XYZ file of N, CA and C in Angstrom:
552
model
N 2.380 -3.983 -28.400
C 2.855 -3.820 -26.776
C 3.715 -5.246 -27.325
N 4.251 -5.421 -26.836
C 5.287 -6.996 -26.340
C 5.099 -6.835 -25.266
N 4.904 -8.998 -24.609
C 4.923 -9.175 -23.586
C 5.962 -8.842 -22.918
N 7.514 -8.942 -23.220
C 8.545 -9.142 -22.623
C 8.577 -7.747 -22.953
N 9.934 -7.375 -21.452
C 10.656 -5.469 -21.348
C 11.040 -5.263 -22.924
N 12.033 -4.499 -23.424
C 12.629 -3.487 -24.748
C 12.828 -2.455 -24.328
N 13.992 -2.225 -24.921
C 15.262 -1.065 -23.747
C 14.802 -0.255 -23.452
N 13.035 0.219 -25.123
C 11.895 1.700 -24.102
C 11.238 1.278 -23.507
N 10.347 0.269 -23.337
C 9.763 0.214 -22.195
C 9.323 -0.644 -21.422
N 8.351 -0.687 -20.573
C 7.915 -1.865 -19.915
C 7.097 -3.236 -20.651
N 7.392 -4.390 -20.927
C 6.425 -5.219 -21.902
C 4.968 -5.346 -20.878
N 3.677 -6.485 -21.747
C 3.169 -6.134 -20.833
C 3.220 -7.370 -19.685
N 3.282 -7.495 -19.306
C 3.133 -8.930 -17.888
C 4.529 -7.817 -17.063
N 5.569 -7.117 -17.382
C 6.209 -6.357 -15.985
C 4.585 -4.908 -15.525
N 3.824 -4.409 -16.836
C 3.812 -3.554 -16.702
C 1.925 -3.982 -15.344
N 1.588 -5.268 -15.942
C 0.176 -5.311 -15.634
C 0.951 -6.654 -14.042
N 1.608 -6.980 -13.445
C 2.193 -7.084 -12.315
C 2.261 -5.575 -11.585
N 2.889 -4.841 -12.893
C 2.858 -3.611 -11.319
C 1.491 -3.628 -11.243
N 0.689 -2.466 -11.864
C -0.838 -2.216 -11.756
C -1.259 -3.232 -10.393
N -1.334 -4.081 -11.094
C -2.274 -5.559 -10.074
C -1.515 -5.027 -8.771
N 0.635 -5.032 -8.147
C 0.426 -5.017 -7.774
C -0.025 -3.705 -6.224
N -0.031 -2.412 -6.722
C -0.016 -1.333 -6.392
C -1.367 -1.165 -6.150
N -2.333 -1.798 -7.192
C -3.948 -1.915 -6.698
C -4.433 -2.331 -5.216
N -3.787 -3.538 -5.688
C -4.090 -4.586 -4.094
C -3.578 -4.822 -3.186
N -2.471 -3.593 -2.855
C -2.050 -3.245 -1.760
C -2.616 -1.842 -1.343
N -3.283 -0.985 -2.543
C -4.032 -0.140 -1.625
C -5.360 -0.072 -1.636
N -5.827 -1.501 -1.614
C -7.064 -2.315 -1.893
C -7.140 -3.125 0.020
N -5.419 -3.472 0.132
C -5.879 -4.370 1.595
C -5.846 -3.189 2.470
N -4.273 -1.885 1.946
C -4.288 -1.026 3.290
C -5.490 -0.015 4.251
N -6.503 -0.593 2.578
C -7.604 0.378 2.972
C -8.934 -0.743 3.926
N -8.846 -1.564 3.438
C -9.611 -2.774 3.658
C -9.138 -3.328 5.922
N -7.757 -3.211 5.784
C -7.011 -2.981 6.939
C -7.825 -1.705 7.790
N -7.677 -0.657 7.700
C -8.023 0.554 7.742
C -9.696 -0.032 7.821
N -10.347 0.207 7.142
C -11.648 -0.152 7.892
C -11.992 -1.485 8.921
N -11.259 -1.992 8.492
C -11.316 -3.790 9.704
C -11.114 -3.450 11.082
N -10.232 -2.111 11.655
C -9.880 -1.771 12.823
C -11.049 -1.173 13.508
N -11.604 -1.008 12.654
C -13.017 0.166 13.223
C -14.469 -0.517 13.326
N -14.725 -2.091 12.783
C -15.668 -3.199 13.302
C -15.442 -3.037 14.483
N -16.880 -3.656 14.802
C -17.359 -4.679 16.421
C -17.977 -5.096 16.198
N -17.705 -6.234 16.911
C -18.286 -7.543 17.042
C -19.494 -7.685 16.070
N -20.417 -7.319 15.758
C -22.244 -7.786 15.195
C -21.355 -7.418 14.225
N -20.494 -6.575 13.122
C -20.333 -6.339 12.003
C -20.378 -7.384 11.652
N -20.994 -8.066 10.561
C -20.640 -8.446 8.897
C -19.934 -9.135 8.096
N -18.922 -7.605 8.241
C -17.659 -7.816 8.039
C -16.095 -8.668 8.651
N -17.013 -8.626 10.299
C -16.163 -8.395 11.860
C -14.831 -9.652 10.644
N -16.002 -11.163 10.228
C -15.203 -12.165 10.195
C -14.838 -11.973 8.774
N -15.749 -11.481 8.734
C -14.697 -11.732 6.003
C -13.951 -10.816 6.472
N -14.123 -9.284 6.640
C -13.211 -8.316 6.347
C -11.216 -9.228 6.540
N -11.262 -9.697 7.734
C -9.461 -10.160 7.997
C -9.345 -11.680 7.378
N -10.920 -12.201 7.437
C -10.105 -13.551 6.152
C -9.948 -12.686 4.888
N -10.879 -11.966 4.012
C -10.742 -10.901 2.653
C -8.733 -10.999 2.979
N -9.177 -10.025 3.555
C -8.480 -9.568 3.769
C -6.452 -10.489 3.965
N -6.264 -11.544 4.547
C -5.582 -12.449 4.526
C -5.018 -12.832 3.528
N -6.071 -14.036 3.105
C -6.703 -14.143 2.184
C -5.332 -13.500 0.928
N -6.010 -12.427 0.111
C -5.864 -11.612 -0.491
C -4.232 -11.508 -0.338
N -3.986 -11.373 0.261
C -2.031 -11.050 1.586
C -1.274 -11.634 0.798
N -1.789 -13.720 0.971
C -1.112 -14.570 0.517
C -1.232 -14.717 -0.405
N -1.893 -14.277 -0.971
C -2.044 -14.507 -3.103
C -1.531 -13.215 -3.634
N -1.321 -12.355 -2.724
C -0.286 -11.154 -3.113
C 1.315 -11.305 -2.938
N 1.328 -12.581 -1.499
C 3.183 -12.691 -2.538
C 3.908 -13.657 -3.373
N 2.508 -14.823 -3.445
C 2.485 -15.035 -5.061
C 3.171 -14.235 -6.183
N 2.108 -12.790 -6.086
C 2.279 -12.352 -6.762
C 3.783 -12.025 -7.357
N 4.495 -11.083 -5.736
C 5.366 -10.711 -5.374
C 7.213 -11.623 -6.506
N 6.057 -13.208 -5.629
C 7.797 -14.025 -5.877
C 7.441 -13.775 -7.350
N 6.501 -14.433 -8.378
C 6.288 -14.336 -9.390
C 7.453 -12.601 -10.122
N 6.782 -11.735 -9.313
C 6.965 -10.419 -9.920
C 8.750 -10.426 -9.623
N 9.639 -10.744 -8.820
C 10.999 -11.185 -8.518
C 11.423 -11.545 -9.317
N 11.264 -12.652 -9.943
C 11.467 -14.154 -10.984
C 11.770 -12.469 -12.368
N 10.131 -12.514 -12.575
C 10.286 -12.006 -13.265
C 11.160 -10.983 -13.455
N 11.310 -10.076 -12.470
C 12.235 -8.819 -13.084
C 13.294 -9.551 -13.456
N 14.170 -10.797 -12.584
C 15.975 -10.729 -12.343
C 15.878 -11.699 -13.585
N 14.969 -12.417 -14.219
C 14.817 -13.302 -16.611
C 14.311 -11.845 -17.379
N 13.683 -10.731 -16.842
C 14.189 -10.203 -18.014
C 14.241 -8.595 -17.226
N 14.713 -8.714 -18.336
C 16.042 -6.699 -18.704
C 14.521 -6.164 -18.813
N 15.604 -4.669 -17.820
C 14.615 -3.511 -17.478
C 14.365 -2.517 -19.025
N 14.248 -1.481 -18.530
C 14.299 -0.743 -20.358
C 15.275 0.018 -19.454
N 16.286 0.780 -20.537
C 17.675 1.471 -20.022
C 17.163 2.130 -19.358
N 17.887 3.663 -18.422
C 16.951 3.997 -17.918
C 16.992 5.515 -18.721
N 16.779 6.538 -18.711
C 16.425 7.986 -18.944
C 17.557 8.329 -19.381
N 18.159 9.367 -20.164
C 19.752 9.502 -20.428
C 19.419 10.869 -19.289
N 18.380 11.266 -19.435
C 17.675 12.659 -19.281
C 17.795 12.294 -17.309
N 17.648 11.095 -16.342
C 17.472 10.935 -15.486
C 19.355 11.495 -14.718
N 19.174 11.628 -13.827
C 20.612 12.122 -13.554
C 21.075 10.846 -12.457
N 22.397 11.169 -12.232
C 22.545 9.921 -11.244
C 21.860 9.405 -9.849
N 21.601 10.554 -9.335
C 21.479 10.353 -7.782
C 20.065 9.882 -8.238
N 18.681 10.025 -9.418
C 16.836 10.392 -9.633
C 17.798 8.246 -10.230
N 18.180 7.725 -10.530
C 18.829 6.676 -11.174
C 18.977 5.927 -9.422
N 20.141 6.288 -8.640
C 20.486 5.019 -7.824
C 19.098 5.502 -6.426
N 18.223 6.793 -7.068
C 16.994 7.246 -5.411
C 16.437 5.607 -6.476
N 15.487 5.453 -7.883
C 14.812 4.609 -8.057
C 14.736 3.504 -7.997
N 16.332 3.113 -7.874
C 16.968 1.817 -7.886
C 16.627 1.152 -6.520
N 16.814 2.356 -5.555
C 17.093 2.036 -3.564
C 15.913 1.665 -3.182
N 14.577 3.009 -3.988
C 13.515 2.776 -3.474
C 12.329 1.409 -3.844
N 12.834 1.106 -5.558
C 11.813 -0.290 -5.886
C 12.708 -1.141 -4.653
N 14.082 -1.440 -4.197
C 14.104 -2.235 -3.300
C 13.479 -2.556 -1.999
N 14.101 -0.970 -1.640
C 12.812 -0.989 -0.570
C 11.527 -1.566 -1.037
N 11.090 -0.803 -1.902
C 9.711 -1.528 -1.944
C 8.672 -2.949 -1.637
N 9.991 -3.476 -2.610
C 9.611 -5.095 -2.302
C 10.071 -5.880 -0.833
N 11.389 -4.752 -0.296
C 11.332 -5.746 0.734
C 9.972 -5.132 1.357
N 9.685 -3.964 2.065
C 8.664 -3.409 2.652
C 6.493 -4.098 2.597
N 6.861 -4.806 1.482
C 5.888 -5.418 0.977
C 5.603 -6.915 1.009
N 6.986 -7.512 1.696
C 7.158 -9.067 1.580
C 7.138 -9.010 3.166
N 8.012 -7.654 3.684
C 7.836 -7.820 5.602
C 6.287 -7.176 5.925
N 5.364 -6.639 5.251
C 3.664 -6.655 5.892
C 3.121 -7.561 5.499
N 3.848 -8.904 5.038
C 2.937 -9.502 4.257
C 3.080 -10.567 5.477
N 5.032 -10.288 6.091
C 5.362 -11.778 6.223
C 5.155 -11.448 8.183
N 4.249 -9.801 8.054
C 4.063 -9.747 9.155
C 2.466 -10.062 9.524
N 2.085 -9.269 8.854
C 0.439 -10.026 8.810
C 0.107 -11.830 8.920
N 1.011 -12.343 8.040
C 1.145 -14.211 8.704
C 1.014 -13.910 10.268
N 2.461 -13.917 10.920
C 2.430 -13.997 11.857
C 1.545 -13.248 12.951
N 1.003 -12.742 12.742
C -1.082 -12.133 13.141
C -1.380 -13.590 12.920
N -1.374 -13.494 12.146
C -3.094 -14.552 11.653
C -2.098 -15.758 12.254
N -1.326 -16.374 12.494
C -0.761 -17.561 12.853
C -0.222 -17.653 14.023
N -0.475 -16.170 14.604
C 0.399 -16.707 16.555
C -0.160 -17.581 16.814
N -1.514 -18.081 17.552
C -2.039 -19.371 18.045
C -2.531 -20.419 18.020
N -1.156 -20.980 16.380
C -1.124 -21.463 15.847
C -2.154 -22.517 14.830
N -2.712 -21.595 14.118
C -4.184 -21.891 13.289
C -3.442 -21.987 12.281
N -3.214 -22.501 11.030
C -3.321 -21.812 9.705
C -4.120 -21.191 8.484
N -3.752 -20.576 7.655
C -4.552 -18.862 7.224
C -4.794 -19.846 6.341
N -6.408 -19.672 5.466
C -7.433 -20.267 5.299
C -7.148 -18.974 4.050
N -6.668 -20.409 2.575
C -6.828 -19.010 1.438
C -8.625 -19.416 0.768
N -8.970 -18.358 0.768
C -10.113 -19.026 -0.164
C -10.438 -19.799 -0.118
N -10.054 -20.919 0.888
C -10.986 -21.874 1.663
C -10.503 -22.880 0.193
N -8.832 -22.280 -0.470
C -8.707 -23.108 -1.951
C -6.848 -24.177 -1.250
N -6.419 -23.336 0.261
C -5.621 -24.703 0.463
C -5.560 -23.468 1.679
N -4.348 -24.070 2.696
C -4.246 -23.580 4.001
C -3.478 -23.665 4.159
N -2.187 -22.614 4.788
C -1.049 -22.247 4.915
C -0.793 -22.348 6.534
N 0.140 -23.517 6.824
C -0.011 -23.800 7.918
C 0.942 -22.186 8.583
N 0.214 -22.572 10.305
C 1.506 -22.393 11.589
C 2.746 -22.730 11.139
N 4.049 -21.963 10.756
C 5.194 -22.012 11.652
C 5.210 -21.762 11.819
N 5.596 -20.260 12.907
C 5.800 -20.078 14.763
C 5.098 -19.534 15.091
N 4.952 -20.647 16.001
C 4.611 -20.096 17.315
C 4.678 -20.750 18.440
N 4.052 -20.604 19.497
C 4.522 -19.596 21.269
C 5.609 -19.426 21.709
N 5.492 -17.950 21.301
C 6.251 -16.850 21.028
C 5.517 -16.151 21.988
N 5.217 -15.692 23.202
C 4.094 -14.689 23.483
C 5.233 -13.763 23.682
N 3.159 -12.768 22.852
C 2.919 -11.920 22.827
C 2.911 -11.963 21.186
N 3.155 -12.451 20.013
C 3.942 -12.887 19.017
C 3.168 -12.072 18.025
N 1.266 -12.037 18.524
C 0.256 -11.467 17.894
C 0.291 -10.010 18.249
N 1.098 -9.984 18.916
C 0.787 -8.157 19.324
C 2.635 -7.304 19.067
N 2.671 -7.993 18.819
C 4.475 -7.736 18.323
C 4.011 -7.650 16.897
N 3.341 -8.803 15.963
C 3.877 -8.534 15.012
C 3.064 -7.970 14.123
N 1.152 -7.220 15.169
C 0.616 -6.640 14.645
C 1.074 -4.839 15.063
N 2.196 -4.361 15.830
C 2.902 -3.266 15.722
C 3.028 -3.323 14.553
N 4.099 -4.279 14.963
C 5.470 -4.133 13.041
C 4.206 -4.438 11.645
N 3.077 -5.048 11.707
C 1.716 -4.985 10.348
C 2.079 -3.751 10.605
N 1.763 -2.625 11.328
C 0.658 -1.615 11.602
C 1.530 -0.870 10.584
N 3.067 -0.358 11.049
C 3.417 0.643 10.306
C 4.637 0.365 9.821
N 4.849 -0.792 9.373
C 5.317 -1.090 7.410
C 4.259 -0.910 6.774
N 2.477 -0.761 7.487
C 1.812 -0.676 6.308
C 1.596 0.669 5.953
N 1.736 1.561 7.044
C 1.244 2.795 7.128
C 3.041 3.582 5.974
N 4.061 2.855 6.494
C 5.483 3.233 5.437
C 5.505 2.706 3.855
N 4.921 2.203 3.770
C 5.016 1.332 2.469
C 3.236 2.285 1.291
N 2.951 2.702 2.439
C 2.255 3.178 1.742
C 3.009 5.350 1.904
N 3.659 5.361 2.377
C 4.266 6.533 2.248
C 5.037 6.514 1.400
N 5.652 5.126 1.014
C 7.019 5.818 0.466
C 6.124 4.761 -0.894
N 5.157 4.433 -1.647
C 4.520 3.743 -2.760
C 3.667 5.345 -3.415
N 3.949 6.132 -2.374
C 2.547 7.234 -2.741
C 4.006 8.612 -3.370
N 4.917 8.644 -2.546
C 6.373 9.339 -3.323
C 6.892 8.028 -4.710
N 6.658 7.562 -5.173
C 6.942 6.924 -5.900
C 6.370 7.090 -7.482
N 4.799 6.399 -6.446
C 3.746 7.963 -7.696
C 3.755 9.050 -7.924
N 3.996 9.846 -6.945
C 4.462 11.325 -6.584
C 5.922 11.011 -7.702
N 6.748 10.814 -7.473
C 7.711 10.834 -8.766
C 7.242 10.551 -9.807
N 6.688 9.881 -10.752
C 6.435 9.836 -11.482
C 5.650 10.411 -12.935
N 4.009 11.296 -11.570
C 3.665 12.112 -12.321
C 4.823 13.607 -11.653
N 5.830 13.528 -11.627
C 6.141 14.957 -11.789
C 7.264 14.157 -12.406
N 7.433 13.237 -13.436
C 8.749 13.077 -14.472
C 7.464 13.989 -15.538
N 6.749 13.375 -15.199
C 4.896 13.207 -16.866
C 5.365 14.696 -16.623
N 4.570 15.116 -15.265
C 4.288 16.696 -15.857
C 6.125 17.968 -15.938
N 6.027 17.560 -15.640
C 7.669 19.370 -15.176
C 8.408 18.586 -16.174
N 9.306 17.369 -16.044
C 10.384 17.207 -17.107
C 10.098 16.119 -18.839
N 8.871 15.833 -18.441
C 8.046 15.356 -19.999
C 8.889 14.670 -20.653
N 9.288 13.705 -19.733
C 10.200 12.242 -20.572
C 8.674 11.295 -20.066
N 9.521 10.140 -19.905
C 9.084 8.283 -20.756
C 8.641 8.159 -19.461
N 8.870 8.521 -18.165
C 9.378 7.972 -17.213
C 7.317 7.207 -16.726
N 6.379 7.466 -17.005
C 4.888 6.841 -16.376
C 4.864 6.423 -17.414
N 5.445 6.889 -19.413
C 4.336 6.492 -19.645
C 5.455 4.669 -20.335
N 6.094 4.842 -19.506
C 6.760 3.243 -19.656
C 6.193 2.656 -19.378
N 5.147 2.933 -17.683
C 4.036 1.835 -16.935
C 3.607 1.382 -17.453
N 2.395 2.612 -18.083
C 1.702 2.792 -18.634
C 1.963 2.154 -20.751
N 3.133 2.286 -20.850
C 2.221 0.824 -21.666
C 2.082 2.123 -23.407
N 2.780 2.711 -23.106
C 2.034 4.422 -24.292
C 3.152 5.306 -24.818
N 4.473 4.412 -24.864
C 5.927 4.909 -24.834
C 5.581 5.887 -26.452
N 5.523 6.367 -27.595
C 5.628 6.485 -28.372
C 7.313 6.302 -29.212
N 6.571 6.098 -30.719
C 7.627 5.422 -31.231
C 8.155 6.430 -31.973
């Protein structure tokens, strides 16, 4: 397998970035749902949010790298069996996924820094509060974060179902390209 993408399939870097992003988003979503049910005396009451914030901000770094990688590395050519509407919808879906990830991270950042305190990323470094002094910022950002996270999971689920549809029903290489198992 190549590190870079080829005309037929994604390279190892793109594949690893794709699955790292997907698993991280699923994990953060699950942790987010778990966290809102915790009470003050639960040991995860403080640990859960700290972990969620740290991983979320590291995901931003991955997203920036992934966007750069995507801009400077050619993607495989669309499969000839894909209809024009499928290609267009796939392209728009990818744009929306990137945008939603960015907006979910940004709204989470606003929740965490609304009080003016920085976010510590695993104690390695702090991300300073840049937007403060807005009345009810934490509440508004929390609402946006909640609904965008559900929208992201919904769209990612449709994305995954489309890949499964291509694999099981269309019997094409769409899913195999992102698994690195395209037959030569």
